[in-house]
């Protein structure tokens, strides 16, 4: 009789426990999405799940996904970028991340990196030349060699930058210039990099004023290693082609900073892109 009573109590308790667990899980999920801090972490987690899939299987994902969210203050990053008035080809998402000011503890901008559809097979061939490409890409020093080889062979990439708080063109310029000049390859090629950085400064100085959060800056590698800079006002949809840096070392160093080295500009972006590159 005692055992029957216990079994009866358990049978009666389980439905209540399951309903309570489901309610608690729902409340936790809602709370996470309402919280900006945890929304960022959840978005990056979702991104890492998606980015583990091979690029050739993305078509099915595109039909059912709006994009990859990294911060609640900005729009999700689209899985594809289509040829347009400023993009010369179609691109597929490689990875996403955030640029953070760690000592203050807030995000500066979200960033997505894309690879040209037409260059995926070329990139795959280059990466296959490294027997343990995943270990090379994760190594601070060897990763520089691999990414440099991709860039040297003309693999086209685009960085899509979305500020998560209001900023201005001057701050964007200073951040890019400071990072580029600090890279070891810039110090080894000072004359060429100085010339390229001057071009980059001139591009940003012609456009003054604020850059509201969620507006977009595109940094696109073009033929010959040129770096095309484009600004999109997401409020009115207007596109501004700001200019090109013709010195290829600038684009080379910038994307090395995104994808390799001991101190990448965004570790979350680098990790995300490495995960994707190893599945090419």
PDB file of C-alpha atoms in Angstrom:
ATOM      1  CA  UNK A   1       0.000   0.000   0.000  1.00  0.00           C
ATOM      2  CA  UNK A   2       2.868   2.340   0.853  1.00  0.00           C
ATOM      3  CA  UNK A   3       4.529   1.664  -2.529  1.00  0.00           C
ATOM      4  CA  UNK A   4       1.231   2.257  -4.366  1.00  0.00           C
ATOM      5  CA  UNK A   5       0.822   5.549  -2.586  1.00  0.00           C
ATOM      6  CA  UNK A   6       4.353   6.606  -3.555  1.00  0.00           C
ATOM      7  CA  UNK A   7       3.801   5.671  -7.210  1.00  0.00           C
ATOM      8  CA  UNK A   8       0.542   7.558  -7.206  1.00  0.00           C
ATOM      9  CA  UNK A   9       2.208  10.637  -5.758  1.00  0.00           C
ATOM     10  CA  UNK A  10       4.937  10.504  -8.390  1.00  0.00           C
ATOM     11  CA  UNK A  11       2.412  10.123 -11.223  1.00  0.00           C
ATOM     12  CA  UNK A  12       0.521  13.086  -9.880  1.00  0.00           C
ATOM     13  CA  UNK A  13       3.667  15.173  -9.425  1.00  0.00           C
ATOM     14  CA  UNK A  14       5.251  14.634 -12.862  1.00  0.00           C
ATOM     15  CA  UNK A  15       2.662  16.561 -14.967  1.00  0.00           C
ATOM     16  CA  UNK A  16       2.850  19.482 -12.537  1.00  0.00           C
ATOM     17  CA  UNK A  17       6.681  19.355 -12.600  1.00  0.00           C
ATOM     18  CA  UNK A  18       6.770  19.268 -16.420  1.00  0.00           C
ATOM     19  CA  UNK A  19       4.351  22.200 -16.719  1.00  0.00           C
ATOM     20  CA  UNK A  20       6.402  24.134 -14.183  1.00  0.00           C
ATOM     21  CA  UNK A  21       9.660  23.362 -16.012  1.00  0.00           C
ATOM     22  CA  UNK A  22       8.202  24.437 -19.362  1.00  0.00           C
ATOM     23  CA  UNK A  23       6.951  27.692 -17.845  1.00  0.00           C
ATOM     24  CA  UNK A  24      10.291  28.365 -16.188  1.00  0.00           C
ATOM     25  CA  UNK A  25      12.158  27.662 -19.439  1.00  0.00           C
ATOM     26  CA  UNK A  26       9.867  30.034 -21.351  1.00  0.00           C
ATOM     27  CA  UNK A  27      10.357  32.765 -18.743  1.00  0.00           C
ATOM     28  CA  UNK A  28      14.152  32.374 -18.845  1.00  0.00           C
ATOM     29  CA  UNK A  29      14.190  32.593 -22.649  1.00  0.00           C
ATOM     30  CA  UNK A  30      12.018  35.714 -22.589  1.00  0.00           C
ATOM     31  CA  UNK A  31      14.230  37.280 -19.953  1.00  0.00           C
ATOM     32  CA  UNK A  32      17.362  36.536 -21.981  1.00  0.00           C
ATOM     33  CA  UNK A  33      15.995  38.162 -25.101  1.00  0.00           C
ATOM     34  CA  UNK A  34      14.893  41.226 -23.138  1.00  0.00           C
ATOM     35  CA  UNK A  35      18.383  41.661 -21.740  1.00  0.00           C
ATOM     36  CA  UNK A  36      20.811  43.299 -24.164  1.00  0.00           C
ATOM     37  CA  UNK A  37      23.851  41.721 -22.562  1.00  0.00           C
ATOM     38  CA  UNK A  38      22.489  38.193 -22.681  1.00  0.00           C
ATOM     39  CA  UNK A  39      20.861  38.845 -26.061  1.00  0.00           C
ATOM     40  CA  UNK A  40      24.343  39.435 -27.480  1.00  0.00           C
ATOM     41  CA  UNK A  41      25.646  36.178 -26.011  1.00  0.00           C
ATOM     42  CA  UNK A  42      22.642  34.217 -27.249  1.00  0.00           C
ATOM     43  CA  UNK A  43      22.990  35.766 -30.711  1.00  0.00           C
ATOM     44  CA  UNK A  44      26.649  34.741 -30.875  1.00  0.00           C
ATOM     45  CA  UNK A  45      25.722  31.243 -29.751  1.00  0.00           C
ATOM     46  CA  UNK A  46      23.139  30.976 -32.523  1.00  0.00           C
ATOM     47  CA  UNK A  47      25.716  32.266 -34.980  1.00  0.00           C
ATOM     48  CA  UNK A  48      28.221  29.594 -34.007  1.00  0.00           C
ATOM     49  CA  UNK A  49      25.613  26.866 -34.531  1.00  0.00           C
ATOM     50  CA  UNK A  50      24.763  28.133 -37.982  1.00  0.00           C
ATOM     51  CA  UNK A  51      28.359  28.818 -39.001  1.00  0.00           C
ATOM     52  CA  UNK A  52      29.339  25.218 -38.453  1.00  0.00           C
ATOM     53  CA  UNK A  53      27.426  24.222 -41.611  1.00  0.00           C
ATOM     54  CA  UNK A  54      29.156  24.041 -44.995  1.00  0.00           C
ATOM     55  CA  UNK A  55      28.558  26.992 -47.320  1.00  0.00           C
ATOM     56  CA  UNK A  56      27.070  24.808 -50.044  1.00  0.00           C
ATOM     57  CA  UNK A  57      24.163  23.955 -47.733  1.00  0.00           C
ATOM     58  CA  UNK A  58      23.277  27.563 -46.948  1.00  0.00           C
ATOM     59  CA  UNK A  59      20.507  27.787 -49.582  1.00  0.00           C
ATOM     60  CA  UNK A  60      18.031  26.007 -47.320  1.00  0.00           C
ATOM     61  CA  UNK A  61      19.054  28.174 -44.377  1.00  0.00           C
ATOM     62  CA  UNK A  62      18.559  31.365 -46.393  1.00  0.00           C
ATOM     63  CA  UNK A  63      14.910  30.533 -47.018  1.00  0.00           C
ATOM     64  CA  UNK A  64      14.124  30.211 -43.333  1.00  0.00           C
ATOM     65  CA  UNK A  65      16.518  32.626 -41.609  1.00  0.00           C
ATOM     66  CA  UNK A  66      16.414  36.415 -41.538  1.00  0.00           C
ATOM     67  CA  UNK A  67      20.059  36.559 -40.587  1.00  0.00           C
ATOM     68  CA  UNK A  68      22.431  36.288 -37.621  1.00  0.00           C
ATOM     69  CA  UNK A  69      21.906  38.594 -34.656  1.00  0.00           C
ATOM     70  CA  UNK A  70      24.904  39.764 -32.605  1.00  0.00           C
ATOM     71  CA  UNK A  71      23.497  42.772 -30.745  1.00  0.00           C
ATOM     72  CA  UNK A  72      19.901  43.860 -30.142  1.00  0.00           C
ATOM     73  CA  UNK A  73      20.783  47.462 -31.110  1.00  0.00           C
ATOM     74  CA  UNK A  74      21.450  46.533 -34.759  1.00  0.00           C
ATOM     75  CA  UNK A  75      19.809  44.501 -37.504  1.00  0.00           C
ATOM     76  CA  UNK A  76      20.787  40.857 -38.028  1.00  0.00           C
ATOM     77  CA  UNK A  77      23.571  40.192 -40.508  1.00  0.00           C
ATOM     78  CA  UNK A  78      22.130  38.713 -43.716  1.00  0.00           C
ATOM     79  CA  UNK A  79      23.343  35.301 -44.808  1.00  0.00           C
ATOM     80  CA  UNK A  80      24.041  36.613 -48.308  1.00  0.00           C
ATOM     81  CA  UNK A  81      24.927  39.939 -49.913  1.00  0.00           C
ATOM     82  CA  UNK A  82      23.684  40.246 -53.489  1.00  0.00           C
ATOM     83  CA  UNK A  83      25.321  42.076 -56.377  1.00  0.00           C
ATOM     84  CA  UNK A  84      24.165  45.696 -56.310  1.00  0.00           C
ATOM     85  CA  UNK A  85      25.034  49.236 -57.257  1.00  0.00           C
ATOM     86  CA  UNK A  86      28.149  49.055 -55.061  1.00  0.00           C
ATOM     87  CA  UNK A  87      28.811  45.310 -54.678  1.00  0.00           C
ATOM     88  CA  UNK A  88      30.389  43.879 -57.823  1.00  0.00           C
ATOM     89  CA  UNK A  89      29.478  40.244 -57.019  1.00  0.00           C
ATOM     90  CA  UNK A  90      27.460  37.984 -54.703  1.00  0.00           C
ATOM     91  CA  UNK A  91      28.827  37.135 -51.262  1.00  0.00           C
ATOM     92  CA  UNK A  92      28.227  34.486 -48.588  1.00  0.00           C
ATOM     93  CA  UNK A  93      28.560  35.031 -44.839  1.00  0.00           C
ATOM     94  CA  UNK A  94      31.794  33.722 -43.313  1.00  0.00           C
ATOM     95  CA  UNK A  95      31.330  34.837 -39.733  1.00  0.00           C
ATOM     96  CA  UNK A  96      30.063  37.474 -37.326  1.00  0.00           C
ATOM     97  CA  UNK A  97      31.276  39.090 -34.130  1.00  0.00           C
ATOM     98  CA  UNK A  98      31.495  42.266 -32.098  1.00  0.00           C
ATOM     99  CA  UNK A  99      34.230  44.807 -31.513  1.00  0.00           C
ATOM    100  CA  UNK A 100      34.302  45.588 -27.791  1.00  0.00           C
ATOM    101  CA  UNK A 101      35.967  48.019 -25.433  1.00  0.00           C
ATOM    102  CA  UNK A 102      36.812  45.470 -22.787  1.00  0.00           C
ATOM    103  CA  UNK A 103      37.957  47.751 -19.965  1.00  0.00           C
ATOM    104  CA  UNK A 104      34.664  49.674 -20.146  1.00  0.00           C
ATOM    105  CA  UNK A 105      32.587  46.641 -20.980  1.00  0.00           C
ATOM    106  CA  UNK A 106      30.470  47.658 -23.962  1.00  0.00           C
ATOM    107  CA  UNK A 107      30.259  46.796 -27.649  1.00  0.00           C
ATOM    108  CA  UNK A 108      31.355  49.349 -30.255  1.00  0.00           C
ATOM    109  CA  UNK A 109      30.087  47.717 -33.409  1.00  0.00           C
ATOM    110  CA  UNK A 110      28.877  44.441 -34.847  1.00  0.00           C
ATOM    111  CA  UNK A 111      30.750  43.067 -37.831  1.00  0.00           C
ATOM    112  CA  UNK A 112      30.095  40.433 -40.454  1.00  0.00           C
ATOM    113  CA  UNK A 113      32.681  39.089 -42.904  1.00  0.00           C
ATOM    114  CA  UNK A 114      31.652  37.778 -46.320  1.00  0.00           C
ATOM    115  CA  UNK A 115      33.426  35.833 -49.083  1.00  0.00           C
ATOM    116  CA  UNK A 116      32.638  36.175 -52.797  1.00  0.00           C
ATOM    117  CA  UNK A 117      30.660  33.225 -54.192  1.00  0.00           C
ATOM    118  CA  UNK A 118      32.996  33.100 -57.163  1.00  0.00           C
ATOM    119  CA  UNK A 119      36.053  32.706 -54.901  1.00  0.00           C
ATOM    120  CA  UNK A 120      34.850  29.900 -52.632  1.00  0.00           C
ATOM    121  CA  UNK A 121      36.375  27.138 -54.761  1.00  0.00           C
ATOM    122  CA  UNK A 122      39.644  29.088 -55.010  1.00  0.00           C
ATOM    123  CA  UNK A 123      39.752  29.524 -51.232  1.00  0.00           C
ATOM    124  CA  UNK A 124      38.988  25.832 -50.740  1.00  0.00           C
ATOM    125  CA  UNK A 125      41.942  24.856 -52.949  1.00  0.00           C
ATOM    126  CA  UNK A 126      44.314  27.119 -51.027  1.00  0.00           C
ATOM    127  CA  UNK A 127      43.140  25.852 -47.639  1.00  0.00           C
ATOM    128  CA  UNK A 128      43.487  22.204 -48.718  1.00  0.00           C
ATOM    129  CA  UNK A 129      47.208  22.814 -49.196  1.00  0.00           C
ATOM    130  CA  UNK A 130      47.465  22.931 -45.392  1.00  0.00           C
ATOM    131  CA  UNK A 131      47.059  19.357 -43.976  1.00  0.00           C
ATOM    132  CA  UNK A 132      45.895  20.681 -40.594  1.00  0.00           C
ATOM    133  CA  UNK A 133      44.277  23.912 -41.705  1.00  0.00           C
ATOM    134  CA  UNK A 134      42.122  24.203 -38.587  1.00  0.00           C
ATOM    135  CA  UNK A 135      45.230  24.218 -36.382  1.00  0.00           C
ATOM    136  CA  UNK A 136      46.940  26.721 -38.690  1.00  0.00           C
ATOM    137  CA  UNK A 137      43.960  29.086 -38.592  1.00  0.00           C
ATOM    138  CA  UNK A 138      43.755  28.912 -34.802  1.00  0.00           C
ATOM    139  CA  UNK A 139      47.477  29.534 -34.330  1.00  0.00           C
ATOM    140  CA  UNK A 140      48.307  33.258 -33.790  1.00  0.00           C
ATOM    141  CA  UNK A 141      51.368  33.158 -36.068  1.00  0.00           C
ATOM    142  CA  UNK A 142      50.494  30.482 -38.649  1.00  0.00           C
ATOM    143  CA  UNK A 143      47.058  32.024 -39.223  1.00  0.00           C
ATOM    144  CA  UNK A 144      48.728  35.144 -40.629  1.00  0.00           C
ATOM    145  CA  UNK A 145      50.406  32.976 -43.279  1.00  0.00           C
ATOM    146  CA  UNK A 146      47.140  31.270 -44.304  1.00  0.00           C
ATOM    147  CA  UNK A 147      45.049  34.445 -44.516  1.00  0.00           C
ATOM    148  CA  UNK A 148      47.832  36.275 -46.358  1.00  0.00           C
ATOM    149  CA  UNK A 149      47.871  33.452 -48.921  1.00  0.00           C
ATOM    150  CA  UNK A 150      44.108  33.823 -49.476  1.00  0.00           C
ATOM    151  CA  UNK A 151      44.441  37.584 -49.955  1.00  0.00           C
ATOM    152  CA  UNK A 152      47.539  37.263 -52.139  1.00  0.00           C
ATOM    153  CA  UNK A 153      45.589  34.980 -54.482  1.00  0.00           C
ATOM    154  CA  UNK A 154      42.779  37.481 -54.895  1.00  0.00           C
ATOM    155  CA  UNK A 155      40.067  35.986 -52.677  1.00  0.00           C
ATOM    156  CA  UNK A 156      37.489  38.793 -52.389  1.00  0.00           C
ATOM    157  CA  UNK A 157      36.123  39.657 -48.952  1.00  0.00           C
ATOM    158  CA  UNK A 158      33.734  42.259 -47.564  1.00  0.00           C
ATOM    159  CA  UNK A 159      33.472  43.564 -43.994  1.00  0.00           C
ATOM    160  CA  UNK A 160      30.020  44.885 -43.021  1.00  0.00           C
ATOM    161  CA  UNK A 161      30.251  47.119 -39.930  1.00  0.00           C
ATOM    162  CA  UNK A 162      27.202  48.249 -37.921  1.00  0.00           C
ATOM    163  CA  UNK A 163      27.824  50.628 -34.979  1.00  0.00           C
ATOM    164  CA  UNK A 164      25.767  49.622 -31.933  1.00  0.00           C
ATOM    165  CA  UNK A 165      25.811  53.198 -30.617  1.00  0.00           C
ATOM    166  CA  UNK A 166      25.957  56.596 -32.299  1.00  0.00           C
ATOM    167  CA  UNK A 167      29.413  57.570 -33.527  1.00  0.00           C
ATOM    168  CA  UNK A 168      30.903  59.720 -36.300  1.00  0.00           C
ATOM    169  CA  UNK A 169      33.137  59.391 -39.355  1.00  0.00           C
ATOM    170  CA  UNK A 170      36.118  60.809 -37.514  1.00  0.00           C
ATOM    171  CA  UNK A 171      35.995  58.111 -34.843  1.00  0.00           C
ATOM    172  CA  UNK A 172      35.596  55.369 -37.462  1.00  0.00           C
ATOM    173  CA  UNK A 173      38.584  56.764 -39.354  1.00  0.00           C
ATOM    174  CA  UNK A 174      40.776  57.000 -36.264  1.00  0.00           C
ATOM    175  CA  UNK A 175      39.944  53.459 -35.197  1.00  0.00           C
ATOM    176  CA  UNK A 176      40.814  51.966 -38.581  1.00  0.00           C
ATOM    177  CA  UNK A 177      44.000  54.006 -39.045  1.00  0.00           C
ATOM    178  CA  UNK A 178      45.292  53.262 -35.538  1.00  0.00           C
ATOM    179  CA  UNK A 179      44.721  49.525 -35.946  1.00  0.00           C
ATOM    180  CA  UNK A 180      46.339  49.370 -39.391  1.00  0.00           C
ATOM    181  CA  UNK A 181      49.439  51.319 -38.344  1.00  0.00           C
ATOM    182  CA  UNK A 182      49.958  49.103 -35.285  1.00  0.00           C
ATOM    183  CA  UNK A 183      50.162  45.881 -37.315  1.00  0.00           C
ATOM    184  CA  UNK A 184      53.688  44.377 -37.747  1.00  0.00           C
ATOM    185  CA  UNK A 185      53.360  44.294 -41.557  1.00  0.00           C
ATOM    186  CA  UNK A 186      52.692  48.028 -41.565  1.00  0.00           C
ATOM    187  CA  UNK A 187      55.859  48.652 -39.577  1.00  0.00           C
ATOM    188  CA  UNK A 188      57.813  46.528 -42.073  1.00  0.00           C
ATOM    189  CA  UNK A 189      56.399  48.449 -45.065  1.00  0.00           C
ATOM    190  CA  UNK A 190      56.145  51.972 -43.670  1.00  0.00           C
ATOM    191  CA  UNK A 191      56.412  53.904 -46.933  1.00  0.00           C
ATOM    192  CA  UNK A 192      53.685  51.948 -48.748  1.00  0.00           C
ATOM    193  CA  UNK A 193      51.374  51.853 -45.737  1.00  0.00           C
ATOM    194  CA  UNK A 194      51.752  55.586 -45.085  1.00  0.00           C
ATOM    195  CA  UNK A 195      50.676  56.296 -48.655  1.00  0.00           C
ATOM    196  CA  UNK A 196      47.649  54.009 -48.332  1.00  0.00           C
ATOM    197  CA  UNK A 197      46.639  55.366 -44.943  1.00  0.00           C
ATOM    198  CA  UNK A 198      46.724  58.889 -46.337  1.00  0.00           C
ATOM    199  CA  UNK A 199      44.200  57.786 -48.978  1.00  0.00           C
ATOM    200  CA  UNK A 200      42.029  56.207 -46.282  1.00  0.00           C
ATOM    201  CA  UNK A 201      42.109  59.386 -44.188  1.00  0.00           C
ATOM    202  CA  UNK A 202      41.163  61.505 -47.200  1.00  0.00           C
ATOM    203  CA  UNK A 203      38.151  59.262 -47.909  1.00  0.00           C
ATOM    204  CA  UNK A 204      36.760  59.770 -44.404  1.00  0.00           C
ATOM    205  CA  UNK A 205      37.632  63.456 -44.136  1.00  0.00           C
ATOM    206  CA  UNK A 206      35.397  64.301 -47.103  1.00  0.00           C
ATOM    207  CA  UNK A 207      32.377  63.039 -45.164  1.00  0.00           C
ATOM    208  CA  UNK A 208      31.789  64.805 -41.864  1.00  0.00           C
ATOM    209  CA  UNK A 209      29.129  64.390 -39.238  1.00  0.00           C
ATOM    210  CA  UNK A 210      27.569  61.611 -37.226  1.00  0.00           C
ATOM    211  CA  UNK A 211      27.075  57.947 -38.024  1.00  0.00           C
ATOM    212  CA  UNK A 212      23.938  56.791 -36.190  1.00  0.00           C
ATOM    213  CA  UNK A 213      23.803  53.300 -34.742  1.00  0.00           C
ATOM    214  CA  UNK A 214      22.739  50.564 -37.171  1.00  0.00           C
ATOM    215  CA  UNK A 215      23.935  52.490 -40.225  1.00  0.00           C
ATOM    216  CA  UNK A 216      26.413  50.443 -42.257  1.00  0.00           C
ATOM    217  CA  UNK A 217      29.997  50.811 -43.410  1.00  0.00           C
ATOM    218  CA  UNK A 218      31.214  48.383 -46.092  1.00  0.00           C
ATOM    219  CA  UNK A 219      34.924  47.692 -46.589  1.00  0.00           C
ATOM    220  CA  UNK A 220      35.233  45.728 -49.811  1.00  0.00           C
ATOM    221  CA  UNK A 221      38.343  44.191 -51.402  1.00  0.00           C
ATOM    222  CA  UNK A 222      38.255  44.819 -55.138  1.00  0.00           C
ATOM    223  CA  UNK A 223      40.410  43.687 -58.066  1.00  0.00           C
ATOM    224  CA  UNK A 224      44.075  44.486 -57.577  1.00  0.00           C
ATOM    225  CA  UNK A 225      43.688  44.591 -53.799  1.00  0.00           C
ATOM    226  CA  UNK A 226      41.926  47.959 -53.747  1.00  0.00           C
ATOM    227  CA  UNK A 227      39.783  48.734 -50.707  1.00  0.00           C
ATOM    228  CA  UNK A 228      36.389  50.251 -51.586  1.00  0.00           C
ATOM    229  CA  UNK A 229      34.622  52.149 -48.786  1.00  0.00           C
ATOM    230  CA  UNK A 230      30.824  52.524 -48.933  1.00  0.00           C
ATOM    231  CA  UNK A 231      28.342  53.993 -46.465  1.00  0.00           C
ATOM    232  CA  UNK A 232      24.668  53.033 -46.233  1.00  0.00           C
ATOM    233  CA  UNK A 233      22.075  55.179 -44.471  1.00  0.00           C
ATOM    234  CA  UNK A 234      19.618  52.537 -43.279  1.00  0.00           C
ATOM    235  CA  UNK A 235      16.975  55.157 -42.488  1.00  0.00           C
ATOM    236  CA  UNK A 236      16.484  56.338 -46.078  1.00  0.00           C
ATOM    237  CA  UNK A 237      18.290  53.564 -47.967  1.00  0.00           C
ATOM    238  CA  UNK A 238      20.777  55.943 -49.601  1.00  0.00           C
ATOM    239  CA  UNK A 239      24.166  54.562 -50.638  1.00  0.00           C
ATOM    240  CA  UNK A 240      27.315  56.689 -50.681  1.00  0.00           C
ATOM    241  CA  UNK A 241      30.435  55.372 -52.429  1.00  0.00           C
ATOM    242  CA  UNK A 242      33.035  57.169 -50.370  1.00  0.00           C
ATOM    243  CA  UNK A 243      36.135  56.158 -52.345  1.00  0.00           C
ATOM    244  CA  UNK A 244      38.906  53.610 -52.884  1.00  0.00           C
ATOM    245  CA  UNK A 245      42.322  53.002 -51.347  1.00  0.00           C
ATOM    246  CA  UNK A 246      44.538  51.867 -54.219  1.00  0.00           C
ATOM    247  CA  UNK A 247      47.455  50.689 -52.062  1.00  0.00           C
ATOM    248  CA  UNK A 248      46.725  46.917 -51.643  1.00  0.00           C
ATOM    249  CA  UNK A 249      48.684  46.692 -48.391  1.00  0.00           C
ATOM    250  CA  UNK A 250      45.906  48.564 -46.558  1.00  0.00           C
ATOM    251  CA  UNK A 251      43.232  45.969 -47.428  1.00  0.00           C
ATOM    252  CA  UNK A 252      45.704  43.174 -46.755  1.00  0.00           C
ATOM    253  CA  UNK A 253      46.584  44.411 -43.275  1.00  0.00           C
ATOM    254  CA  UNK A 254      42.987  45.236 -42.379  1.00  0.00           C
ATOM    255  CA  UNK A 255      41.686  41.752 -43.159  1.00  0.00           C
ATOM    256  CA  UNK A 256      44.696  40.152 -41.480  1.00  0.00           C
ATOM    257  CA  UNK A 257      43.591  42.066 -38.391  1.00  0.00           C
ATOM    258  CA  UNK A 258      40.097  40.609 -38.681  1.00  0.00           C
ATOM    259  CA  UNK A 259      41.098  36.998 -39.332  1.00  0.00           C
ATOM    260  CA  UNK A 260      44.479  36.279 -37.749  1.00  0.00           C
ATOM    261  CA  UNK A 261      47.188  37.191 -35.299  1.00  0.00           C
ATOM    262  CA  UNK A 262      47.596  37.377 -31.539  1.00  0.00           C
ATOM    263  CA  UNK A 263      45.223  40.323 -31.108  1.00  0.00           C
ATOM    264  CA  UNK A 264      42.505  40.303 -33.792  1.00  0.00           C
ATOM    265  CA  UNK A 265      40.162  43.295 -33.840  1.00  0.00           C
ATOM    266  CA  UNK A 266      37.332  40.986 -32.815  1.00  0.00           C
ATOM    267  CA  UNK A 267      38.105  37.574 -31.329  1.00  0.00           C
ATOM    268  CA  UNK A 268      34.470  36.502 -31.700  1.00  0.00           C
ATOM    269  CA  UNK A 269      34.589  37.354 -35.411  1.00  0.00           C
ATOM    270  CA  UNK A 270      37.880  35.518 -35.950  1.00  0.00           C
ATOM    271  CA  UNK A 271      36.636  32.407 -34.145  1.00  0.00           C
ATOM    272  CA  UNK A 272      33.396  32.435 -36.117  1.00  0.00           C
ATOM    273  CA  UNK A 273      35.183  32.820 -39.472  1.00  0.00           C
ATOM    274  CA  UNK A 274      37.759  30.112 -38.672  1.00  0.00           C
ATOM    275  CA  UNK A 275      34.912  27.700 -37.933  1.00  0.00           C
ATOM    276  CA  UNK A 276      33.448  28.424 -41.364  1.00  0.00           C
ATOM    277  CA  UNK A 277      36.713  28.374 -43.293  1.00  0.00           C
ATOM    278  CA  UNK A 278      37.583  24.914 -41.997  1.00  0.00           C
ATOM    279  CA  UNK A 279      34.366  23.540 -43.534  1.00  0.00           C
ATOM    280  CA  UNK A 280      34.962  24.933 -47.023  1.00  0.00           C
TER     281      UNK A 280
END
